[in-house]
Short mmCIF file of C-alpha atoms in Angstrom, two decimals:
data_model
loop_
_atom_site.label_atom_id
_atom_site.label_comp_id
_atom_site.label_asym_id
_atom_site.label_seq_id
_atom_site.Cartn_x
_atom_site.Cartn_y
_atom_site.Cartn_z
CA MET A 1 0.00 0.00 0.00
CA SER A 2 1.40 3.37 -0.93
CA ARG A 3 2.00 6.17 1.48
CA SER A 4 -0.89 8.19 0.08
CA SER A 5 -3.34 5.33 0.33
CA SER A 6 -2.08 4.62 3.82
CA SER A 7 -3.03 8.11 4.91
CA ALA A 8 -6.46 7.76 3.33
CA THR A 9 -7.23 4.70 5.44
CA ILE A 10 -6.54 6.42 8.75
CA THR A 11 -7.58 10.05 8.19
CA LEU A 12 -11.13 10.67 9.30
CA PRO A 13 -13.38 13.72 8.95
CA GLY A 14 -14.05 15.52 12.20
CA ASP A 15 -10.81 14.36 13.83
CA PRO A 16 -9.80 15.98 17.13
CA PRO A 17 -7.33 18.79 16.54
CA GLY A 18 -4.57 17.61 18.89
CA GLY A 19 -2.26 20.41 20.02
CA ARG A 20 -0.81 21.44 23.36
CA ARG A 21 -3.94 20.89 25.42
CA ALA A 22 -4.28 17.40 24.00
CA MET A 23 -0.67 16.67 24.97
CA ALA A 24 -1.24 17.99 28.49
CA VAL A 25 -4.37 15.92 29.08
CA TRP A 26 -2.83 12.84 27.49
CA ALA A 27 0.29 13.28 29.65
CA VAL A 28 -1.85 13.08 32.79
CA GLY A 29 -3.51 9.90 31.56
CA VAL A 30 -0.27 8.27 30.48
CA SER A 31 1.32 9.08 33.85
CA VAL A 32 -1.21 6.69 35.37
CA TYR A 33 -0.04 3.98 33.00
CA PHE A 34 3.56 4.84 33.88
CA VAL A 35 2.94 4.19 37.56
CA ALA A 36 0.94 1.03 36.81
CA VAL A 37 3.90 -0.41 34.90
CA ILE A 38 6.26 0.42 37.79
CA PHE A 39 4.02 -1.58 40.10
CA ARG A 40 3.48 -4.38 37.56
CA THR A 41 7.18 -4.95 36.94
CA SER A 42 8.44 -4.34 40.49
CA LEU A 43 8.33 -8.08 41.12
CA GLY A 44 10.77 -8.61 38.24
CA VAL A 45 13.62 -7.13 40.28
CA ALA A 46 12.39 -8.73 43.50
CA GLY A 47 11.85 -12.31 42.32
CA LEU A 48 14.77 -13.83 44.21
CA ASP A 49 13.92 -11.77 47.30
CA ALA A 50 10.28 -12.91 47.10
CA ALA A 51 11.38 -16.56 46.91
CA ASP A 52 13.41 -16.10 50.10
CA ARG A 53 10.76 -14.01 51.88
CA PHE A 54 7.89 -16.42 51.27
CA HIS A 55 9.99 -19.64 51.11
CA VAL A 56 8.68 -20.79 47.71
CA ASN A 57 10.10 -22.69 44.72
CA ALA A 58 10.17 -21.65 41.06
CA SER A 59 6.61 -22.80 40.28
CA ALA A 60 5.16 -20.98 43.28
CA LEU A 61 7.20 -17.88 42.46
CA SER A 62 5.87 -17.84 38.91
CA THR A 63 2.34 -18.00 40.34
CA PHE A 64 2.72 -14.38 41.47
CA SER A 65 3.11 -13.15 37.92
CA ILE A 66 0.75 -15.76 36.43
CA LEU A 67 -2.09 -14.73 38.73
CA GLN A 68 -1.41 -11.05 38.08
CA LEU A 69 -1.47 -11.61 34.32
CA LEU A 70 -4.47 -13.94 34.55
CA VAL A 71 -6.47 -11.19 36.21
CA TYR A 72 -5.09 -8.63 33.74
CA ALA A 73 -5.96 -10.71 30.69
CA GLY A 74 -9.36 -11.70 32.02
CA MET A 75 -10.22 -8.06 32.65
CA GLN A 76 -9.39 -6.79 29.16
CA ILE A 77 -12.78 -7.25 27.49
CA PRO A 78 -14.76 -6.06 30.57
CA VAL A 79 -12.48 -3.03 30.82
CA GLY A 80 -12.89 -2.30 27.11
CA LEU A 81 -16.64 -2.37 27.53
CA LEU A 82 -16.41 -0.14 30.61
CA VAL A 83 -14.26 2.40 28.78
CA ASP A 84 -16.73 2.48 25.88
CA ARG A 85 -19.60 2.98 28.31
CA LEU A 86 -18.23 5.06 31.21
CA GLY A 87 -15.36 6.96 29.61
CA THR A 88 -11.67 7.14 30.40
CA LYS A 89 -11.61 9.17 33.61
CA LYS A 90 -13.96 6.97 35.62
CA VAL A 91 -12.24 3.75 34.61
CA LEU A 92 -8.76 5.15 35.29
CA THR A 93 -9.88 6.35 38.72
CA ILE A 94 -11.01 2.85 39.66
CA GLY A 95 -7.77 1.43 38.26
CA VAL A 96 -5.51 3.76 40.27
CA VAL A 97 -7.29 2.95 43.53
CA LEU A 98 -7.01 -0.80 42.91
CA PHE A 99 -3.38 -1.00 41.79
CA THR A 100 -2.22 1.33 44.58
CA ALA A 101 -4.02 -0.81 47.16
CA GLY A 102 -2.43 -3.90 45.63
CA GLN A 103 1.09 -2.47 45.80
CA LEU A 104 0.56 -1.36 49.38
CA GLY A 105 -0.85 -4.75 50.34
CA PHE A 106 2.14 -6.48 48.78
CA ALA A 107 4.45 -4.37 50.93
CA PHE A 108 2.87 -5.58 54.17
CA SER A 109 1.91 -9.13 53.16
CA PRO A 110 2.90 -11.51 55.97
CA SER A 111 2.34 -14.69 53.96
CA TYR A 112 2.40 -16.13 50.46
CA GLY A 113 -1.41 -16.19 50.30
CA THR A 114 -1.90 -12.52 51.16
CA ALA A 115 0.88 -11.58 48.76
CA LEU A 116 -0.91 -13.48 45.97
CA ALA A 117 -4.15 -11.64 46.75
CA SER A 118 -2.31 -8.31 46.61
CA ARG A 119 -0.82 -9.09 43.19
CA ALA A 120 -4.26 -10.08 41.92
CA LEU A 121 -5.67 -6.74 43.11
CA LEU A 122 -2.75 -4.95 41.44
CA GLY A 123 -3.39 -6.82 38.20
CA CYS A 124 -7.05 -5.80 38.28
CA GLY A 125 -6.20 -2.12 38.58
CA ASP A 126 -3.36 -2.36 36.07
CA ALA A 127 -5.77 -3.88 33.55
CA MET A 128 -7.76 -0.64 33.48
CA THR A 129 -4.91 1.64 32.46
CA PHE A 130 -3.58 0.89 29.00
CA ILE A 131 -6.88 0.55 27.15
CA SER A 132 -8.04 3.77 28.80
CA VAL A 133 -4.89 5.57 27.64
CA LEU A 134 -5.37 4.27 24.09
CA ARG A 135 -8.96 5.53 24.15
CA LEU A 136 -7.78 8.89 25.47
CA GLY A 137 -5.38 9.17 22.53
CA THR A 138 -8.11 8.47 19.97
CA ARG A 139 -10.34 11.11 21.58
CA TRP A 140 -7.72 13.87 21.69
CA PHE A 141 -5.50 13.31 18.62
CA PRO A 142 -6.16 12.97 14.87
CA ALA A 143 -6.40 9.39 13.63
CA ARG A 144 -3.24 9.79 11.51
CA ARG A 145 -1.33 10.23 14.77
CA GLY A 146 -2.73 6.98 16.17
CA PRO A 147 0.29 4.71 15.59
CA LEU A 148 2.77 7.24 16.96
CA VAL A 149 0.62 8.10 20.00
CA ALA A 150 0.19 4.40 20.79
CA GLN A 151 3.94 3.78 20.52
CA LEU A 152 4.62 6.78 22.75
CA ALA A 153 2.25 5.33 25.34
CA GLY A 154 4.19 2.08 25.18
CA LEU A 155 7.44 4.03 25.49
CA VAL A 156 6.21 5.75 28.66
CA GLY A 157 5.24 2.34 30.01
CA MET A 158 8.76 1.10 29.39
CA ALA A 159 10.07 4.14 31.22
CA GLY A 160 8.08 2.80 34.18
CA ASN A 161 9.87 -0.49 33.73
CA LEU A 162 13.14 1.42 33.78
CA VAL A 163 12.19 2.91 37.14
CA SER A 164 11.62 -0.61 38.46
CA THR A 165 15.02 -1.84 37.35
CA LEU A 166 16.92 1.24 38.53
CA VAL A 167 15.00 2.64 41.49
CA ILE A 168 12.89 -0.14 43.02
CA ALA A 169 15.82 -2.57 42.91
CA ARG A 170 18.04 -0.14 44.82
CA LEU A 171 15.33 0.73 47.31
CA LEU A 172 14.72 -2.95 47.90
CA HIS A 173 18.31 -3.60 48.85
CA GLY A 174 18.72 -0.26 50.61
CA VAL A 175 15.66 0.17 52.83
CA GLY A 176 14.13 -3.31 52.68
CA TRP A 177 11.02 -4.98 51.28
CA THR A 178 8.27 -3.17 53.20
CA ALA A 179 9.67 0.34 52.89
CA ALA A 180 10.46 -0.08 49.17
CA PHE A 181 7.02 -1.31 48.14
CA ALA A 182 5.07 0.94 50.53
CA GLY A 183 7.09 3.99 49.48
CA SER A 184 6.49 3.29 45.80
CA ALA A 185 2.74 3.11 46.46
CA LEU A 186 2.77 6.87 47.13
CA ALA A 187 3.20 7.41 43.38
CA GLY A 188 -0.32 6.04 42.94
CA VAL A 189 -1.72 8.71 45.24
CA VAL A 190 0.08 11.44 43.28
CA VAL A 191 -1.27 10.40 39.89
CA LEU A 192 -4.78 9.99 41.33
CA VAL A 193 -4.78 13.62 42.44
CA LEU A 194 -3.45 14.83 39.07
CA MET A 195 -6.04 12.84 37.20
CA LEU A 196 -8.99 14.04 39.28
CA LEU A 197 -7.90 17.65 38.80
CA PHE A 198 -6.88 17.76 35.14
CA LEU A 199 -8.05 14.76 33.11
CA ARG A 200 -10.88 15.18 30.59
CA ASP A 201 -12.35 12.41 28.43
CA HIS A 202 -12.46 14.46 25.21
CA PRO A 203 -12.03 18.03 23.89
CA GLU A 204 -14.99 20.35 23.65
CA GLY A 205 -17.01 19.83 20.50
CA HIS A 206 -15.85 16.23 20.06
CA GLU A 207 -18.24 14.45 22.36
CA PRO A 208 -18.95 10.87 21.23
CA GLU A 209 -22.34 10.02 19.82
CA PRO A 210 -24.71 8.75 22.52
CA VAL A 211 -25.01 4.97 22.45
CA SER A 212 -27.96 3.09 23.88
CA HIS A 213 -26.85 0.47 26.39
CA GLN A 214 -29.09 -2.52 26.89
CA GLY A 215 -27.30 -4.64 29.46
CA ALA A 216 -26.13 -8.06 28.39
CA ALA A 217 -27.44 -7.59 24.84
CA TYR A 218 -25.20 -4.54 24.38
CA VAL A 219 -22.20 -6.42 25.74
CA ARG A 220 -22.76 -9.35 23.40
CA ARG A 221 -23.15 -7.04 20.39
CA GLN A 222 -19.97 -5.12 21.18
CA ILE A 223 -17.87 -8.25 21.62
CA ALA A 224 -19.36 -10.08 18.65
CA ALA A 225 -19.03 -7.12 16.30
CA SER A 226 -15.42 -6.52 17.33
CA TRP A 227 -14.50 -10.18 17.00
CA ARG A 228 -16.09 -10.49 13.55
CA GLU A 229 -13.56 -8.03 12.23
CA PRO A 230 -10.48 -9.92 10.97
CA GLY A 231 -8.38 -6.90 11.93
CA THR A 232 -9.28 -7.37 15.59
CA ARG A 233 -8.30 -11.04 15.50
CA LEU A 234 -5.07 -10.33 13.63
CA GLY A 235 -4.28 -7.61 16.15
CA LEU A 236 -4.73 -10.11 18.97
CA TRP A 237 -2.38 -12.65 17.38
CA VAL A 238 0.25 -10.03 16.54
CA HIS A 239 0.15 -8.89 20.17
CA PHE A 240 0.21 -12.53 21.35
CA THR A 241 3.27 -13.46 19.29
CA THR A 242 5.43 -10.38 19.75
CA GLN A 243 5.01 -9.20 23.32
CA PHE A 244 5.57 -12.20 25.58
CA PRO A 245 9.33 -12.96 25.16
CA ALA A 246 10.32 -9.59 26.64
CA MET A 247 7.42 -9.55 29.11
CA VAL A 248 8.44 -12.90 30.58
CA PHE A 249 12.07 -11.81 30.73
CA LEU A 250 11.36 -8.50 32.45
CA LEU A 251 8.45 -9.54 34.62
CA LEU A 252 10.08 -12.50 36.35
CA TRP A 253 12.53 -14.89 34.70
CA GLY A 254 15.18 -12.58 33.24
CA LEU A 255 17.03 -11.90 36.50
CA PRO A 256 17.13 -15.57 37.62
CA PHE A 257 18.25 -16.63 34.12
CA LEU A 258 21.10 -14.13 34.04
CA VAL A 259 22.20 -14.75 37.64
CA GLN A 260 21.69 -18.49 38.05
CA ALA A 261 22.16 -19.81 34.50
CA GLN A 262 24.68 -17.26 33.18
CA GLY A 263 26.59 -16.61 36.40
CA LEU A 264 26.29 -12.83 36.32
CA SER A 265 26.12 -10.62 39.37
CA ARG A 266 22.82 -8.99 40.23
CA ALA A 267 24.26 -5.61 39.27
CA THR A 268 25.30 -6.81 35.81
CA ALA A 269 21.98 -8.61 35.33
CA GLY A 270 20.17 -5.43 36.27
CA GLU A 271 22.13 -3.52 33.65
CA LEU A 272 21.06 -6.02 30.99
CA LEU A 273 17.42 -5.69 32.06
CA THR A 274 17.86 -1.94 31.76
CA LEU A 275 19.24 -2.46 28.24
CA VAL A 276 16.00 -4.26 27.27
CA VAL A 277 14.01 -1.26 28.46
CA LEU A 278 16.23 1.32 26.74
CA SER A 279 16.15 -0.65 23.50
CA ASN A 280 12.36 -0.82 23.77
CA MET A 281 12.10 2.94 24.12
CA LEU A 282 14.34 3.63 21.12
CA VAL A 283 12.72 1.01 18.88
CA GLY A 284 9.27 2.26 19.88
CA LEU A 285 10.02 5.70 18.45
CA VAL A 286 11.34 4.17 15.22
CA TYR A 287 8.44 1.73 14.77
CA GLY A 288 5.87 4.44 15.48
CA GLN A 289 7.28 6.70 12.79
CA ILE A 290 7.56 3.88 10.25
CA VAL A 291 3.99 2.63 10.74
CA ALA A 292 2.56 6.15 10.70
CA ARG A 293 4.18 6.78 7.30
CA HIS A 294 4.01 3.31 5.74
CA HIS A 295 0.99 1.30 6.86
CA ALA A 296 2.11 -1.68 4.76
CA ALA A 297 5.17 -2.05 6.99
CA ARG A 298 3.09 -3.29 9.93
CA LEU A 299 3.24 -7.01 9.27
CA PRO A 300 6.87 -7.13 8.07
CA LEU A 301 7.94 -5.31 11.24
CA ALA A 302 5.96 -7.68 13.46
CA LEU A 303 7.12 -10.87 11.77
CA GLY A 304 10.69 -9.59 11.51
CA THR A 305 10.74 -8.97 15.26
CA VAL A 306 9.41 -12.48 15.95
CA GLY A 307 12.07 -14.00 13.69
CA ALA A 308 14.91 -12.00 15.24
CA THR A 309 13.76 -12.87 18.76
CA ALA A 310 13.51 -16.59 17.97
CA LEU A 311 16.95 -16.55 16.35
CA MET A 312 18.65 -14.85 19.29
CA TRP A 313 17.05 -17.16 21.85
CA ALA A 314 18.04 -20.19 19.76
CA VAL A 315 21.66 -19.05 19.53
CA THR A 316 21.82 -18.16 23.24
CA LEU A 317 20.30 -21.41 24.47
CA ALA A 318 22.32 -23.57 22.07
CA TRP A 319 25.66 -21.85 22.73
CA PRO A 320 28.32 -24.48 23.50
CA GLY A 321 29.55 -24.46 27.07
CA GLU A 322 27.78 -23.55 30.27
CA ARG A 323 27.43 -19.83 29.64
CA ALA A 324 26.83 -17.55 26.69
CA PRO A 325 29.38 -14.75 26.10
CA MET A 326 28.49 -11.27 27.26
CA TRP A 327 28.30 -9.86 23.74
CA LEU A 328 25.60 -12.41 22.88
CA LEU A 329 23.56 -11.56 25.99
CA VAL A 330 23.82 -7.88 25.04
CA VAL A 331 22.50 -8.62 21.54
CA LEU A 332 19.73 -10.81 22.98
CA CYS A 333 18.58 -8.06 25.34
CA THR A 334 18.74 -5.46 22.58
CA VAL A 335 16.54 -7.60 20.32
CA LEU A 336 14.12 -8.32 23.17
CA GLY A 337 13.66 -4.56 23.40
CA ALA A 338 11.84 -4.64 20.05
CA CYS A 339 9.11 -6.97 21.35
CA GLY A 340 7.07 -4.28 23.10
CA PRO A 341 6.97 -1.87 20.13
CA ALA A 342 6.12 -4.77 17.79
CA SER A 343 3.19 -5.73 20.01
CA MET A 344 1.78 -2.21 19.64
CA ILE A 345 1.38 -2.92 15.93
CA GLY A 346 -1.49 -5.21 16.88
CA PHE A 347 -3.56 -2.16 17.81
CA ASP A 348 -2.83 -0.68 14.38
CA PHE A 349 -4.72 -3.60 12.86
CA ALA A 350 -7.64 -3.44 15.32
CA ARG A 351 -8.05 0.35 15.40
CA PRO A 352 -9.02 1.01 11.75
CA ALA A 353 -11.20 -2.12 11.68
CA ASN A 354 -13.61 -0.79 14.33
CA PRO A 355 -15.69 2.39 14.70
CA PRO A 356 -15.04 4.78 17.61
CA GLU A 357 -17.80 3.32 19.79
CA ARG A 358 -16.06 -0.08 19.73
CA GLN A 359 -12.45 1.07 20.17
CA GLY A 360 -12.27 0.11 23.84
CA THR A 361 -13.71 -3.35 23.26
CA ALA A 362 -11.48 -4.04 20.26
CA SER A 363 -8.41 -2.81 22.13
CA GLY A 364 -9.32 -5.06 25.06
CA ILE A 365 -9.52 -8.11 22.81
CA THR A 366 -6.19 -7.24 21.19
CA ASN A 367 -4.48 -6.56 24.50
CA MET A 368 -5.44 -9.98 25.82
CA GLY A 369 -3.11 -11.66 23.33
CA GLY A 370 0.30 -10.85 24.72
CA PHE A 371 -0.75 -11.28 28.32
CA VAL A 372 -2.27 -14.71 27.70
CA ALA A 373 0.97 -15.73 25.98
CA SER A 374 3.06 -14.25 28.82
CA MET A 375 0.99 -15.99 31.47
CA THR A 376 1.26 -19.33 29.67
CA THR A 377 5.02 -19.00 29.19
CA LEU A 378 5.62 -17.93 32.80
CA PHE A 379 3.81 -21.05 33.95
CA LEU A 380 5.61 -23.38 31.53
CA ILE A 381 9.04 -22.03 32.45
CA GLY A 382 8.36 -22.43 36.17
CA VAL A 383 7.11 -26.01 35.76
CA LEU A 384 9.99 -26.97 33.46
CA LEU A 385 12.58 -25.48 35.82
CA ASP A 386 11.24 -27.55 38.71
CA ALA A 387 10.95 -30.68 36.54
CA THR A 388 14.48 -30.43 35.10
CA GLY A 389 16.40 -29.20 38.12
CA ASP A 390 16.69 -25.61 36.90
CA ASP A 391 17.65 -26.39 33.30
CA TYR A 392 17.03 -22.98 31.72
CA THR A 393 17.77 -24.25 28.21
CA VAL A 394 14.82 -26.64 28.32
CA ALA A 395 12.59 -24.19 30.21
CA PHE A 396 13.09 -21.25 27.85
CA SER A 397 12.44 -23.47 24.82
CA ALA A 398 8.75 -22.90 25.64
CA VAL A 399 9.17 -19.54 23.90
CA PHE A 400 9.42 -21.23 20.49
CA VAL A 401 6.16 -23.17 20.93
CA LEU A 402 4.14 -20.01 21.58
CA GLN A 403 5.84 -18.15 18.73
CA ALA A 404 5.05 -20.95 16.26
CA LEU A 405 1.38 -20.92 17.28
CA GLY A 406 1.13 -17.16 16.91
CA VAL A 407 2.87 -16.99 13.54
CA SER A 408 0.56 -19.68 12.11
CA GLN A 409 -2.49 -17.60 13.06
CA ILE A 410 -0.99 -14.37 11.70
CA LEU A 411 -0.33 -15.99 8.34
CA ARG A 412 -3.85 -17.43 8.29
CA LEU A 413 -5.53 -14.05 8.86
CA ARG A 414 -3.33 -11.63 6.93
CA GLY A 415 -5.09 -12.09 3.56
CA ARG A 416 -8.56 -11.43 4.98
CA VAL A 417 -7.37 -8.30 6.76
CA ALA A 418 -5.73 -6.95 3.61
CA ARG A 419 -8.98 -7.46 1.63
CA ARG A 420 -11.07 -5.72 4.31
CA GLU A 421 -8.70 -2.76 4.45
CA ARG A 422 -8.85 -2.38 0.66
CA GLU A 423 -12.65 -2.46 0.83
CA ARG A 424 -12.72 0.25 3.51
CA LEU A 425 -10.32 2.39 1.48
CA VAL A 426 -12.53 2.15 -1.62
CA ALA A 427 -15.65 2.90 0.45
CA SER A 428 -14.04 5.95 2.07
CA ARG A 429 -13.01 7.33 -1.34
CA VAL A 430 -16.53 6.88 -2.70
CA GLU A 431 -17.98 8.58 0.38
CA THR A 432 -15.54 11.48 0.02
CA VAL A 433 -16.51 11.99 -3.61
CA HIS A 434 -20.23 12.23 -2.73
CA VAL A 435 -19.83 14.55 0.28
CA PRO A 436 -20.35 18.22 -0.80
CA ALA A 437 -17.54 20.62 -0.02
#
């Protein structure tokens, strides 16, 4: 698809104007997502400490992240429906209260059971943030800015991950478990105040059309209509296939892999985790610009990222000897940094396939993909580590199984999505010709 036709598919009449006020409002919303990611990924730098604190093995440790992601994934469609019905501000407010309570509860948890409950509460609140931020972007910025705004949101989220690896890790080993997690929970209170004071769902004059809500019937229609669109399903599988390798690495298993399997110090392992985050932020800017200018680059970028990730994991795991060289680990972590930006491309398939009143629902369906894959892989790695006596080569081979499943579904759906996008482009041109100036 040419650049000109690409613009025609994503430029809509009556778009919000964007501008400084849009950036200010969006910045408030995305700050909530920033804090949510700090809380979500704080366990990634505390995994070994959590195992010692609660006296659990690898499978039980992975349950923390699995339960958190299970709640997150399970909440995506309900949250999408809530955002479509209630608007961004109300849903974000609920989310902030829940994830802050979860982080605070985790700080004071005296047992494994209460800690699990706290992570579940955190996952529930976290689930309400990203879809809300995506919806906020579509309400305040022109559609042609959609890919770049979405990538910027992902970039801010990775900045939250950077805070976890740099700040939370140091607090944890400086002031201890309770003080580190309880102190970080104050960030939730700050963003709640900012949001209540300054956040608005949409600019003046761009109120959404009123939609009649009829309980369960409305819910079924929203989900069914979103799912019928091949673009929504392709978006889900792109998100599924691209996101999870980095998510699993950052959320829980990266630090143990680098310390226990590769013999690195915690400080060096932390630097490599930081490299994943920095690479993610840089690649996110590049991918956002490419997709905004060349819509046809979406699938090659996604599949290229999957291929590069699979190749680097294969080389790392198959490296002769007990440990991979540092240069290879650096390349692996740099490539893993592209997984997050590639997963954002999934929303660039779902967004143009659905009208504004279904954006939240479609985004929720898409966003489930990567988190279901991450949850499954976290579980498989934990089980395989326990079954093989901490053989990370066998355990991390689970990555290839999930990637193969996702790629098969992407290839199956890509033709249908391309035909639907061509049909929408033709329809929009016809409509433009018949609309009087």
